[in-house]
Coordinates of C-alpha atoms in Angstrom, one line a residue:
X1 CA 0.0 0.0 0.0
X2 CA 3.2 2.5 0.5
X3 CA 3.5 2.8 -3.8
X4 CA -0.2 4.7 -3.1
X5 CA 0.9 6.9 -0.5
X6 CA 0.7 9.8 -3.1
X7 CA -2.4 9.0 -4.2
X8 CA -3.4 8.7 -1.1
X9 CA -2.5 12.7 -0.2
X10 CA -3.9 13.7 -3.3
X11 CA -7.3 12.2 -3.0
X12 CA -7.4 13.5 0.9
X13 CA -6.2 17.0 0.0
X14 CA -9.2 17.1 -2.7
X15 CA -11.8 16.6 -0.3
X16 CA -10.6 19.5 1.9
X17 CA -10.1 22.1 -1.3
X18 CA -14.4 22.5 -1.6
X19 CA -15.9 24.3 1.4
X20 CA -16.0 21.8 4.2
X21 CA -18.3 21.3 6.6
X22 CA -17.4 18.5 9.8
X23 CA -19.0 17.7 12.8
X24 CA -20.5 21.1 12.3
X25 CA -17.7 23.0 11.8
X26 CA -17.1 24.9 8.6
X27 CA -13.4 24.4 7.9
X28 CA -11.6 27.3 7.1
X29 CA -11.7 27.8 3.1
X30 CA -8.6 25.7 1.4
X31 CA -9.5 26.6 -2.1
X32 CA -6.5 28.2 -3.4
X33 CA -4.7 24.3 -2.4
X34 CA -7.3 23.2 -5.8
X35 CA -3.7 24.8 -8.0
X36 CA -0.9 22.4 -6.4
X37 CA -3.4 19.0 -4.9
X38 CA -2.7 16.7 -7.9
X39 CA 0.9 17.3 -7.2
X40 CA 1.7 14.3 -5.5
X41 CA -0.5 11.9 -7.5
X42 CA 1.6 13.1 -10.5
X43 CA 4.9 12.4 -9.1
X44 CA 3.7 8.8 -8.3
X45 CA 2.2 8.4 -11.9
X46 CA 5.5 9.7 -13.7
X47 CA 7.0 6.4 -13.1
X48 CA 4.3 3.8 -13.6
X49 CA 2.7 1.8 -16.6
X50 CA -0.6 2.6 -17.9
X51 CA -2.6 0.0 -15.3
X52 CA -0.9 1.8 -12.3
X53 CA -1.6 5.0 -13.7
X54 CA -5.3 4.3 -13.7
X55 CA -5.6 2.4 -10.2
X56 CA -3.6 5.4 -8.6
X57 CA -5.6 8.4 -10.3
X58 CA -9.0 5.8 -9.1
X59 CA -8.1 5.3 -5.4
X60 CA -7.0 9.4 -5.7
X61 CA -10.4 10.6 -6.7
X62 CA -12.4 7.9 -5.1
X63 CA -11.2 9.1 -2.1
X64 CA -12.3 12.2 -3.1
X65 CA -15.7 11.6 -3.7
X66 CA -16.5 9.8 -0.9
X67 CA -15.2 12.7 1.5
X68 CA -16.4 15.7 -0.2
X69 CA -20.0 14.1 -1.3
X70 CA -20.1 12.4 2.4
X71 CA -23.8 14.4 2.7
X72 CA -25.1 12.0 0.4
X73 CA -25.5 9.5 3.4
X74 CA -27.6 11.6 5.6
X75 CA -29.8 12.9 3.1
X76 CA -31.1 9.3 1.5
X77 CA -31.1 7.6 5.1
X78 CA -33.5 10.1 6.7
X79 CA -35.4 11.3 3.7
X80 CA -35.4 8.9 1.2
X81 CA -36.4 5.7 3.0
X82 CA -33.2 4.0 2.9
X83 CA -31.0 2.3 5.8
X84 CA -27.5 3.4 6.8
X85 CA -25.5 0.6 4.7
X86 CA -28.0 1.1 1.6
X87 CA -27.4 4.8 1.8
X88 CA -23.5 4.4 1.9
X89 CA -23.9 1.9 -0.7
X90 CA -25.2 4.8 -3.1
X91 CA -22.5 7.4 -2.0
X92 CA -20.4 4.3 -2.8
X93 CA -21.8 3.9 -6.5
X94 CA -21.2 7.6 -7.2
X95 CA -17.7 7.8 -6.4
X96 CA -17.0 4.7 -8.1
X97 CA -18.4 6.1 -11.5
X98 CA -17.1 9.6 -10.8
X99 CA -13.5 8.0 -9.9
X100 CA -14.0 6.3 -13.5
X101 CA -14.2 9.5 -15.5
X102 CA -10.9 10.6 -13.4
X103 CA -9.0 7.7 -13.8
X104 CA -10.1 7.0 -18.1
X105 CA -9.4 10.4 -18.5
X106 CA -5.8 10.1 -16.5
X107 CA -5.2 7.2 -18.5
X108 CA -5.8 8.9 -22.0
X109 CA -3.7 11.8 -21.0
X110 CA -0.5 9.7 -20.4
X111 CA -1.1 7.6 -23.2
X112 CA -1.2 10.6 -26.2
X113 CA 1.7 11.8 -24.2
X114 CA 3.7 8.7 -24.0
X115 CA 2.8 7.5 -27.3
X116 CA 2.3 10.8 -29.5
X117 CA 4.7 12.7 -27.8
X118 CA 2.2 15.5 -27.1
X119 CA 3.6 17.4 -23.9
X120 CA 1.3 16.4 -20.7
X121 CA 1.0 20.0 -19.9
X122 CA -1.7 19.8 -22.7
X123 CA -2.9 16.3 -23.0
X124 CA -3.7 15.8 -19.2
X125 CA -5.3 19.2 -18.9
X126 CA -7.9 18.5 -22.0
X127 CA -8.8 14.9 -21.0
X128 CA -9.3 15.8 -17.5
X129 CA -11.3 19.2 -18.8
X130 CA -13.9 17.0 -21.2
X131 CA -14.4 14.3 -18.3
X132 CA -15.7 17.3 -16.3
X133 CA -17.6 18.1 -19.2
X134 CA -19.4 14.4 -19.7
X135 CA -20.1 13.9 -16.4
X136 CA -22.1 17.2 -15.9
X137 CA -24.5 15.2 -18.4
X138 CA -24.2 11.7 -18.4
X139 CA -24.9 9.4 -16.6
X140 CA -29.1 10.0 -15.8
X141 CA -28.3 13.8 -16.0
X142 CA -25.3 14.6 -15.1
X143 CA -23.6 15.7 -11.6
X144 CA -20.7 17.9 -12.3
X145 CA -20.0 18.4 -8.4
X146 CA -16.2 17.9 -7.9
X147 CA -14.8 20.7 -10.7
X148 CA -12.0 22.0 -9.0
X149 CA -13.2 25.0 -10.3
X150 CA -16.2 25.3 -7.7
X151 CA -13.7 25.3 -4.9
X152 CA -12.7 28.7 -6.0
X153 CA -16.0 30.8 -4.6
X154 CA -14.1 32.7 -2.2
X155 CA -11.5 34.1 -5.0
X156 CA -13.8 35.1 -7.7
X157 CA -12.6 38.6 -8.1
X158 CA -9.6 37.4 -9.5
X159 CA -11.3 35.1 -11.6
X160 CA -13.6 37.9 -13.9
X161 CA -12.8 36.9 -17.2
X162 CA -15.1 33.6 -16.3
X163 CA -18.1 35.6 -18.6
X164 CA -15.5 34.8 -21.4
X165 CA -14.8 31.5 -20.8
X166 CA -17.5 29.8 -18.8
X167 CA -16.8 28.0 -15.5
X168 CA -14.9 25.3 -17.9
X169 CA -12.2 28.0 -18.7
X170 CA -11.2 28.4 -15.1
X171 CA -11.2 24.5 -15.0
X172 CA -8.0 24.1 -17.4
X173 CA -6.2 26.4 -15.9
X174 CA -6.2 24.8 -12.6
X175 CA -5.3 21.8 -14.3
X176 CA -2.9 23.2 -16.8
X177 CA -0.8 25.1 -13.6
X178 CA -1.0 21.5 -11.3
X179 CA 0.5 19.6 -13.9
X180 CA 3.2 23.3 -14.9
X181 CA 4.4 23.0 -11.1
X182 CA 4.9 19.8 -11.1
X183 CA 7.1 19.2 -14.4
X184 CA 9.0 22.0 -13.1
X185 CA 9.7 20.8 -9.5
X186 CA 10.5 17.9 -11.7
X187 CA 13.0 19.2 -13.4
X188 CA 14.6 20.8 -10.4
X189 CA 15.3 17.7 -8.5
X190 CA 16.2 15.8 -11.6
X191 CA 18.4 18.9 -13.0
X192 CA 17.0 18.9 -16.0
X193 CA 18.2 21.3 -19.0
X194 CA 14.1 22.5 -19.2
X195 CA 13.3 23.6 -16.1
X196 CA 13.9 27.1 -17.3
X197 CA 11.3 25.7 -19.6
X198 CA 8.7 25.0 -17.9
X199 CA 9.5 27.9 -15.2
X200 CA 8.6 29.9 -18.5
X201 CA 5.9 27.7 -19.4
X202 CA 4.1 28.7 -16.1
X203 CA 5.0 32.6 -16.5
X204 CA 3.0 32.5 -19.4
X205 CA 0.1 31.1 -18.6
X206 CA -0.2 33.3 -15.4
X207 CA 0.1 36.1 -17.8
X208 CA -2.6 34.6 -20.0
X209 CA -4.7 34.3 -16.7
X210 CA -4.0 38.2 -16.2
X211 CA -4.7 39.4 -19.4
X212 CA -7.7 37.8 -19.9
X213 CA -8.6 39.2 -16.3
X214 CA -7.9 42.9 -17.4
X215 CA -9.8 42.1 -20.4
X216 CA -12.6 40.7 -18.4
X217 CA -13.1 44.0 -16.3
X218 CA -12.6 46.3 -19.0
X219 CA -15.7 44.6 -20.8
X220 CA -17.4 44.4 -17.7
X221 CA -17.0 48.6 -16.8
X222 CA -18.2 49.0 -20.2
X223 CA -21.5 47.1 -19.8
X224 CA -22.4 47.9 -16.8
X225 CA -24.9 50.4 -17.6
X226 CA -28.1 49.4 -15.1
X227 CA -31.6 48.9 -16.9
X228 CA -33.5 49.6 -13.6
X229 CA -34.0 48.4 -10.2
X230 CA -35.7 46.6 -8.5
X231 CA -36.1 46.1 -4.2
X232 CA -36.4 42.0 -3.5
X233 CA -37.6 40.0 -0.2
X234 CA -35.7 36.9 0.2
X235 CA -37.5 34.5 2.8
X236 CA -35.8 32.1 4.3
X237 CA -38.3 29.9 6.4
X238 CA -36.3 27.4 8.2
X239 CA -38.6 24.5 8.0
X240 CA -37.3 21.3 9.2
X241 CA -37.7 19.2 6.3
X242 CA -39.6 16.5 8.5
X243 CA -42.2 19.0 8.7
X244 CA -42.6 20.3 5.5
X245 CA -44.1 17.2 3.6
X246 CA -46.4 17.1 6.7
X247 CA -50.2 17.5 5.8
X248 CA -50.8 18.6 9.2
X249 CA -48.4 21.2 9.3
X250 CA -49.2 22.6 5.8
X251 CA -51.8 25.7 6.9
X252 CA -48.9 26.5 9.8
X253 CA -45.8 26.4 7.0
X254 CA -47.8 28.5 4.6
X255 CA -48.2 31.3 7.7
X256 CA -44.9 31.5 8.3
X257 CA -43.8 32.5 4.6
X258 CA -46.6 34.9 4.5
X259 CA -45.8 36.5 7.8
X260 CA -42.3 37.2 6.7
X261 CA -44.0 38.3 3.5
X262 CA -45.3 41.1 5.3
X263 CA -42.4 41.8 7.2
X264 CA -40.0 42.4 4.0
X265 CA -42.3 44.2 2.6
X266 CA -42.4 46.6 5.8
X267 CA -38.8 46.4 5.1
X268 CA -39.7 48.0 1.2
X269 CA -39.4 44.8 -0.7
X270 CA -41.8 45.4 -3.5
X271 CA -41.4 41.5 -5.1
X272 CA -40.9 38.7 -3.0
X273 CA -39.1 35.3 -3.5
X274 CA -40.0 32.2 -1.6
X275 CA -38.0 28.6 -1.9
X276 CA -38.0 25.7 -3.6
X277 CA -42.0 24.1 -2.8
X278 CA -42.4 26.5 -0.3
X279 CA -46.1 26.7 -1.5
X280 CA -47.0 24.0 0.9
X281 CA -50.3 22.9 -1.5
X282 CA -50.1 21.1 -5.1
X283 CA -51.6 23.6 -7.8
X284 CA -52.9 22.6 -11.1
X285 CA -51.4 24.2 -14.3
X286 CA -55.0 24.2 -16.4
X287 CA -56.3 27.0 -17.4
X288 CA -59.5 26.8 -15.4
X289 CA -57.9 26.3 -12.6
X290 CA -55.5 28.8 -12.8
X291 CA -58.0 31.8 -13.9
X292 CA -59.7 30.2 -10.4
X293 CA -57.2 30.9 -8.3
X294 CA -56.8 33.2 -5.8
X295 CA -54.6 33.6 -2.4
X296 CA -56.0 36.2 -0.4
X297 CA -53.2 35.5 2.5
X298 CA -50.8 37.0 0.1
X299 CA -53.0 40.3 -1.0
X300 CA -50.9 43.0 -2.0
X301 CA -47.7 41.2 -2.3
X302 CA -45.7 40.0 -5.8
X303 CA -44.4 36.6 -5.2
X304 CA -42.8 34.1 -6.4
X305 CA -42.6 31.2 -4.8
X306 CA -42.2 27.4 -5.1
X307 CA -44.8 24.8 -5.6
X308 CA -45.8 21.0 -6.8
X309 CA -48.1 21.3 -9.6
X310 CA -50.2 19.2 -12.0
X311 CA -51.7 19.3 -15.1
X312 CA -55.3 17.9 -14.4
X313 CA -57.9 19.6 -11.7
X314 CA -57.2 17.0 -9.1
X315 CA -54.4 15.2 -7.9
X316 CA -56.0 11.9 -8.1
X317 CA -56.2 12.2 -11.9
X318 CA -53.8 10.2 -13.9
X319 CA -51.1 12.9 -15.4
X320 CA -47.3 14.4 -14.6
X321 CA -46.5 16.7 -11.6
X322 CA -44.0 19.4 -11.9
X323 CA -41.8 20.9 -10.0
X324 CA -42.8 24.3 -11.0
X325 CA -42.2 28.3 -9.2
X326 CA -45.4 30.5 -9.9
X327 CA -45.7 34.3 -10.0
X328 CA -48.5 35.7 -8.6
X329 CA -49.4 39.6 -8.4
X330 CA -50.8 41.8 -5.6
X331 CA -54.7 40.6 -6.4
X332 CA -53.4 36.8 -6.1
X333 CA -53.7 36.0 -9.4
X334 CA -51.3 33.8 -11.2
X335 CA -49.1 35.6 -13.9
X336 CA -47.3 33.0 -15.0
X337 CA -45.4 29.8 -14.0
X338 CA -42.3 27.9 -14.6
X339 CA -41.8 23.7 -14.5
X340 CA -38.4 22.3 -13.6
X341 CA -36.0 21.7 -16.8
X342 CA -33.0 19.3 -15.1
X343 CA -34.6 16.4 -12.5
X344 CA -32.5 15.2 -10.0
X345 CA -32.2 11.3 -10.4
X346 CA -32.9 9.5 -7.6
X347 CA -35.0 12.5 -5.9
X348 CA -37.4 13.5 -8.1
X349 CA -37.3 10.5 -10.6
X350 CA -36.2 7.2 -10.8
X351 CA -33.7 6.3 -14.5
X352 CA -33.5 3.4 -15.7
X353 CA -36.6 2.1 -13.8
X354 CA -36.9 -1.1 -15.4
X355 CA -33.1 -2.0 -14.0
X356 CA -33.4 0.3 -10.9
X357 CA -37.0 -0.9 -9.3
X358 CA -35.8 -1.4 -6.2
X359 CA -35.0 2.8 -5.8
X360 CA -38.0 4.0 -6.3
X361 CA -38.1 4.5 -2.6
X362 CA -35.8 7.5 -3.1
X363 CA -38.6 9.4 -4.5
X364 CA -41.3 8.3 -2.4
X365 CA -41.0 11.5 -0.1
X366 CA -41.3 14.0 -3.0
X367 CA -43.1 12.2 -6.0
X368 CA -42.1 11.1 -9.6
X369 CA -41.9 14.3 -11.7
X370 CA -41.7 15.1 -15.2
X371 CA -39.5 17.7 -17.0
X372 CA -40.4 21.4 -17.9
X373 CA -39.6 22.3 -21.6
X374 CA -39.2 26.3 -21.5
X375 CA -36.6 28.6 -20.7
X376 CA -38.7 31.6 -20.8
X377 CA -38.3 34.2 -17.9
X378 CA -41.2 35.2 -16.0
X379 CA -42.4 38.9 -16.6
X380 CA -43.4 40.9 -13.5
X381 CA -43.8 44.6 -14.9
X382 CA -40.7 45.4 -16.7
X383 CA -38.5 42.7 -15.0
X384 CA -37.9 39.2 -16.3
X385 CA -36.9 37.0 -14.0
X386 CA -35.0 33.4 -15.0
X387 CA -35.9 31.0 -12.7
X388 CA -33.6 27.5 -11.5
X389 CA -34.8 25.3 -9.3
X390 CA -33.2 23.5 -6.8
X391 CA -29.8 22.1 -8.5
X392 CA -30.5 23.7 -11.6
X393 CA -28.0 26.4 -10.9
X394 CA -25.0 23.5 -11.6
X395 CA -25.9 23.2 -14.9
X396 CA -24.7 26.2 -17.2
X397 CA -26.1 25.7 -20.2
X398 CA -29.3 26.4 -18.0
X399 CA -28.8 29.8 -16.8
X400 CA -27.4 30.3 -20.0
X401 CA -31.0 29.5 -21.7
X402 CA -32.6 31.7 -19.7
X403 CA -30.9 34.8 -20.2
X404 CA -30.3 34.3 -24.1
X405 CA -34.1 34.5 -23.1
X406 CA -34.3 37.8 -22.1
X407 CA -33.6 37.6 -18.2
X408 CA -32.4 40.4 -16.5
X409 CA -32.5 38.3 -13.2
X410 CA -31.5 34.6 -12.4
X411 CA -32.9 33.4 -9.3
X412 CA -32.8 29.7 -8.0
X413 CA -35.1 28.8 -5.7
X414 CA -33.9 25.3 -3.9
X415 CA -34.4 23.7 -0.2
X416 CA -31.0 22.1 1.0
X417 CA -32.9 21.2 4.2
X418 CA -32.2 17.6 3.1
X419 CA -28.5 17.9 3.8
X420 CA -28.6 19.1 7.3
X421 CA -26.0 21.3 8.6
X422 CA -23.1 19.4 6.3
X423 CA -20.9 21.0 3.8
X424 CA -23.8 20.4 0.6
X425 CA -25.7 23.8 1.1
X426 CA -21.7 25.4 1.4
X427 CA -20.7 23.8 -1.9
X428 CA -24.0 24.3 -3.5
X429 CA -24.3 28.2 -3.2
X430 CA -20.6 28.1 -5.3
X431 CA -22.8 27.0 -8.5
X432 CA -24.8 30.0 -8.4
X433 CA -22.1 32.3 -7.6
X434 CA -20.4 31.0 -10.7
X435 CA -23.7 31.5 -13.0
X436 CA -23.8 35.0 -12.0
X437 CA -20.5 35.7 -12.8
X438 CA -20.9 34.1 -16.4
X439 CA -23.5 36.0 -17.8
X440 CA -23.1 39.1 -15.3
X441 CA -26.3 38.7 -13.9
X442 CA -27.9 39.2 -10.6
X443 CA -28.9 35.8 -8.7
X444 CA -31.0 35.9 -6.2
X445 CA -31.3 33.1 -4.2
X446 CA -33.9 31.9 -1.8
X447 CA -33.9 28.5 0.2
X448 CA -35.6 27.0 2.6
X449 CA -33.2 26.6 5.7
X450 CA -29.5 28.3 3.8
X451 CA -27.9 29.7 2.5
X452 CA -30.2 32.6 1.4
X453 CA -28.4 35.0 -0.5
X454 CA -27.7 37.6 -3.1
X455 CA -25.1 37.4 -5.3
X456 CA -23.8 40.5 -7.7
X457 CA -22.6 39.9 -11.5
X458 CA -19.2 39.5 -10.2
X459 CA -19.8 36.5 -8.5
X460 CA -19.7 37.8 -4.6
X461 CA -22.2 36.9 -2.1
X462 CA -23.1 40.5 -1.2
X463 CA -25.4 39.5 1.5
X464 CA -26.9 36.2 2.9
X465 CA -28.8 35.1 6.0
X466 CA -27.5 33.1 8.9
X467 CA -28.2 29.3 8.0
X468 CA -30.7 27.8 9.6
X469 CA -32.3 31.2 11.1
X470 CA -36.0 32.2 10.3
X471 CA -35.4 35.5 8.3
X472 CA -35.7 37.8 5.3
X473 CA -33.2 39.6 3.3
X474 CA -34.4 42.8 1.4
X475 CA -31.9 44.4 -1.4
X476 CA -31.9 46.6 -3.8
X477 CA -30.3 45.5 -7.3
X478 CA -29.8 46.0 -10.4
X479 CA -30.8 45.1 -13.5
X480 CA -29.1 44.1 -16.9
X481 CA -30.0 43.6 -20.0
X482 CA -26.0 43.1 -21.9
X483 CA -24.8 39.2 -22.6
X484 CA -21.3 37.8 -21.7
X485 CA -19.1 36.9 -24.7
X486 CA -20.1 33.0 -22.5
X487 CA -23.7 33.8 -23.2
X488 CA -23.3 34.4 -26.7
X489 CA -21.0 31.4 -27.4
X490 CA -21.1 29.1 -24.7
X491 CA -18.4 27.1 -23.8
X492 CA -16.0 27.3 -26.8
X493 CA -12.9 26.0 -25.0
X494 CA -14.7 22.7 -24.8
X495 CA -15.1 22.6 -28.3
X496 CA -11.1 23.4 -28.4
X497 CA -10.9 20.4 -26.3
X498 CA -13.0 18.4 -28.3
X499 CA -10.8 19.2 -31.4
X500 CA -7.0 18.5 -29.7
X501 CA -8.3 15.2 -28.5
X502 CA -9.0 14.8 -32.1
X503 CA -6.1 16.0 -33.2
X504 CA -4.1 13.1 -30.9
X505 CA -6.0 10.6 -31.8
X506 CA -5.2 11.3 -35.6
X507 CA -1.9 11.5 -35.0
X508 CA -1.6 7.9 -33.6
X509 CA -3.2 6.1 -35.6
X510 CA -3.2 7.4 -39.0
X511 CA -0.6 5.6 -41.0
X512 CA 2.9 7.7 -41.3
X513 CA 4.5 8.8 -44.7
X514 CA 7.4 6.7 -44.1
X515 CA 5.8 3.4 -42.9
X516 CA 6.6 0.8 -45.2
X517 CA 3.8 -1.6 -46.6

């Protein structure tokens, strides 16, 4: 076991470099550790043959996975009707698929270097970039948790030029400057004639990293014109999440949210944002019953809140339920409404349910839902809000769709009251501070027990309530209507990827000019 002692440090070092939550501690942040913690792994892997190289990099990341994504256990054992060992069993099954992608992709990136003599600076970077890629959609949609890029929440003002890029951008340059230090530490100890080489090699990509930064702020003081403001009420009701599916407790939830309704609006909040289902009753989506309803606890208040909602008039009628957010105005009437795009598997639907019977208890506290189609904002006034719900905020390509729609405002309502106090809702609020950097947006976000906050277009929680504290959060922000080079183009440097892996592949196995027949 000593030949994986690198591996070993590697893989523990990773857990620690997202935010960190133990025994109900938050560990001071370690994120700037995400540019140097594949160092040891690669000094172990210069030296072995390809099978090595893919056991170490898979006990390194599995490792990983199952200390970072240790929430996992908690959530399924006491909400999703599953014991202690078949809960670790599942946290199991993800790290062994996500070590997978790690350890292919590790694999692939010594072998075009070995074989085509491409330098790993560049091979390891682009393999390790594009499994990040697949596994933020494949398999059963996707969980791209574990981008070294998301430990990096706390240093985003550096990081600007993201809007150019993407979060993917910021991804192969950690990855480029692990694998730069260590060819050059390297060098050192073995004296090699190219260590001024690669000492040169990781000058310029820091000076890359810094022009594209004063590029980055120079487009963004240029665009920063406001469209208007708006004053938002955050509410953050603090609902155990025991109590929240209760039937009994449903008239009691519902007073809480509009109580604090009130109160923000005391406080000058002239459109109000509620969580993820916070709406504590199933509302149908036909037209009838929607030009039916009204919620005269909510008069003279804009909200938007969260809510299950169906298709038919009554719940007992056969048909799909949504995970939908409604906007309502001050004579509680519906506006419009908005169904979940991105499902989480396992929570909200079962994959594969033919193969995977047996987990249909996962979904048993929540229901089996169905997909939402549209993108579209919803309009209040002037303001067009573009809504994610839950983890929809990890996807980019979401957030993307709904301001190439016309939002001026992302907000995501979730409820991370699953997780307990563990590091989840720490690592979760990163993805939204990343999808408001990218397309220079506003995100407002609003959760059920943490953390409730408001991020600015350059990626910085400007204010957030205490987790698990019954509160509201009133701002004033404003609003945009410009689009991020990232918005326009998505992420091209995948597509860059995409092409160099091409590229290596061609060169190995097409036939040379001088091979003889």
């Amino acid at each position: 076991m000593k030949s994986f002692r690198l591996a070993f440090i590697s893989g523990l070092v990773g857990i620690f470099i997202f935010p960190t939550v133990l025994f109900g501690f938050k560990i001071p942040d370690l994120g700037f550790l995400a540019w140097v913690f594949l160092i040891p792994l690669l000094w172990r892997l210069s030296s072995l043959g390809y099978g090595s190289i893919f056991s170490h990099s898979f006990l390194s990341y599995f490792l990983t996975a199952l200390g970072a994504l240790y929430w996992m256990v908690p959530a399924m054992k006491n909400f999703g009707g599953l014991n202690f060992l078949e809960s670790l069993g599942v946290l199991v099954l993800a790290a062994l698929i996500l070590a997978c992608y790690f350890s292919l992709s590790t694999f692939l990136g010594y072998f075009f270097h070995r074989k085509g003599g491409q330098p790993l600076y560049l091979t390891l970077p682009v393999f390790w970039l594009l499994a990040d890629y697949a596994k933020t959609y494949f398999p059963v949609n996707g969980f791209p948790w574990l981008n070294p890029a998301y430990s990096q929440g706390s240093y985003l003002p550096l990081f600007q030029w993201i809007e150019l890029t993407g979060v993917f951008g910021l991804t192969f340059f950690i990855y480029c400057m692990n694998v730069l230090f260590f060819e050059c530490l390297n060098a050192w100890k073995t004296r090699d004639k190219n260590l001024l080489l690669h000492c040169g090699a990781i000058f310029f990509v820091l000076l890359v990293i810094s022009i594209l930064a004063s590029v980055g702020c120079q487009i963004f003081q240029e665009k920063r014109q406001s469209s208007g403001v708006a004053t938002i009420g955050l509410i953050q009701g603090n609902i155990p999440q025991d109590m929240k599916w209760d039937s009994s407790k449903a008239q009691s939830n519902f007073k809480i949210y509009a109580d604090l309704s009130y109160k923000a609006r005391t406080y000058g909040a002239d459109f109000i944002i509620w969580p993820e289902t916070a709406y504590p009753y199933t509302l149908s989506v036909n037209k009838l019953a929607l030009s039916q309803f009204v919620e005269s606890d909510l008069a003279g208040l804009n909200v938007l809140f969260g809510a299950v909602s169906i298709e038919g008039l009554r719940l007992s009628e056969q048909g799909p339920i949504f995970n939908s957010a409604f906007l309502i105005d001050k004579d509680s009437h519906i506006l419009s409404f908005y169904h979940k795009r991105h499902l989480v598997p396992f929570g909200e639907y079962v994959p594969m349910k033919n193969w995977l019977s047996f987990a249909r208890r996962l979904t048993v506290a929540v229901g089996d839902f169905s997909e939402g189609k549209s993108s579209e904002p919803l309009q209040k006034g002037e303001v067009s809000y573009g809504v994610l719900i839950c983890y929809e905020d990890l996807f980019p390509n979401l957030s993307r769709a709904s301001v190439l729609s016309g939002a001026h405002v992302l907000v995501n309502l979730t409820n991370d009251a699953w997780y307990g106090n563990t590091s989840a809702q720490y690592q979760h609020v990163v993805f939204s501070q990343f999808r408001a950097l990218e397309n220079r947006r506003y995100l407002l976000r609003a959760t059920n027990t943490g953390l409730t906050a408001v991020i600015n277009p350059r990626g910085q929680i400007v204010e957030q309530l205490k987790p698990f504290d019954k509160n509201v959060l009133v701002k004033m922000i404003s609003l945009s209507e410009a689009n991020t080079l990232y918005t326009y183009l998505g992420s091209v440097i995948i597509l860059f990827s995409f092409l160099y892996a091409g590229y290596c592949i061609f060169q190995i196995f097409l036939p040379r000019k001088d091979s003889h027949v």
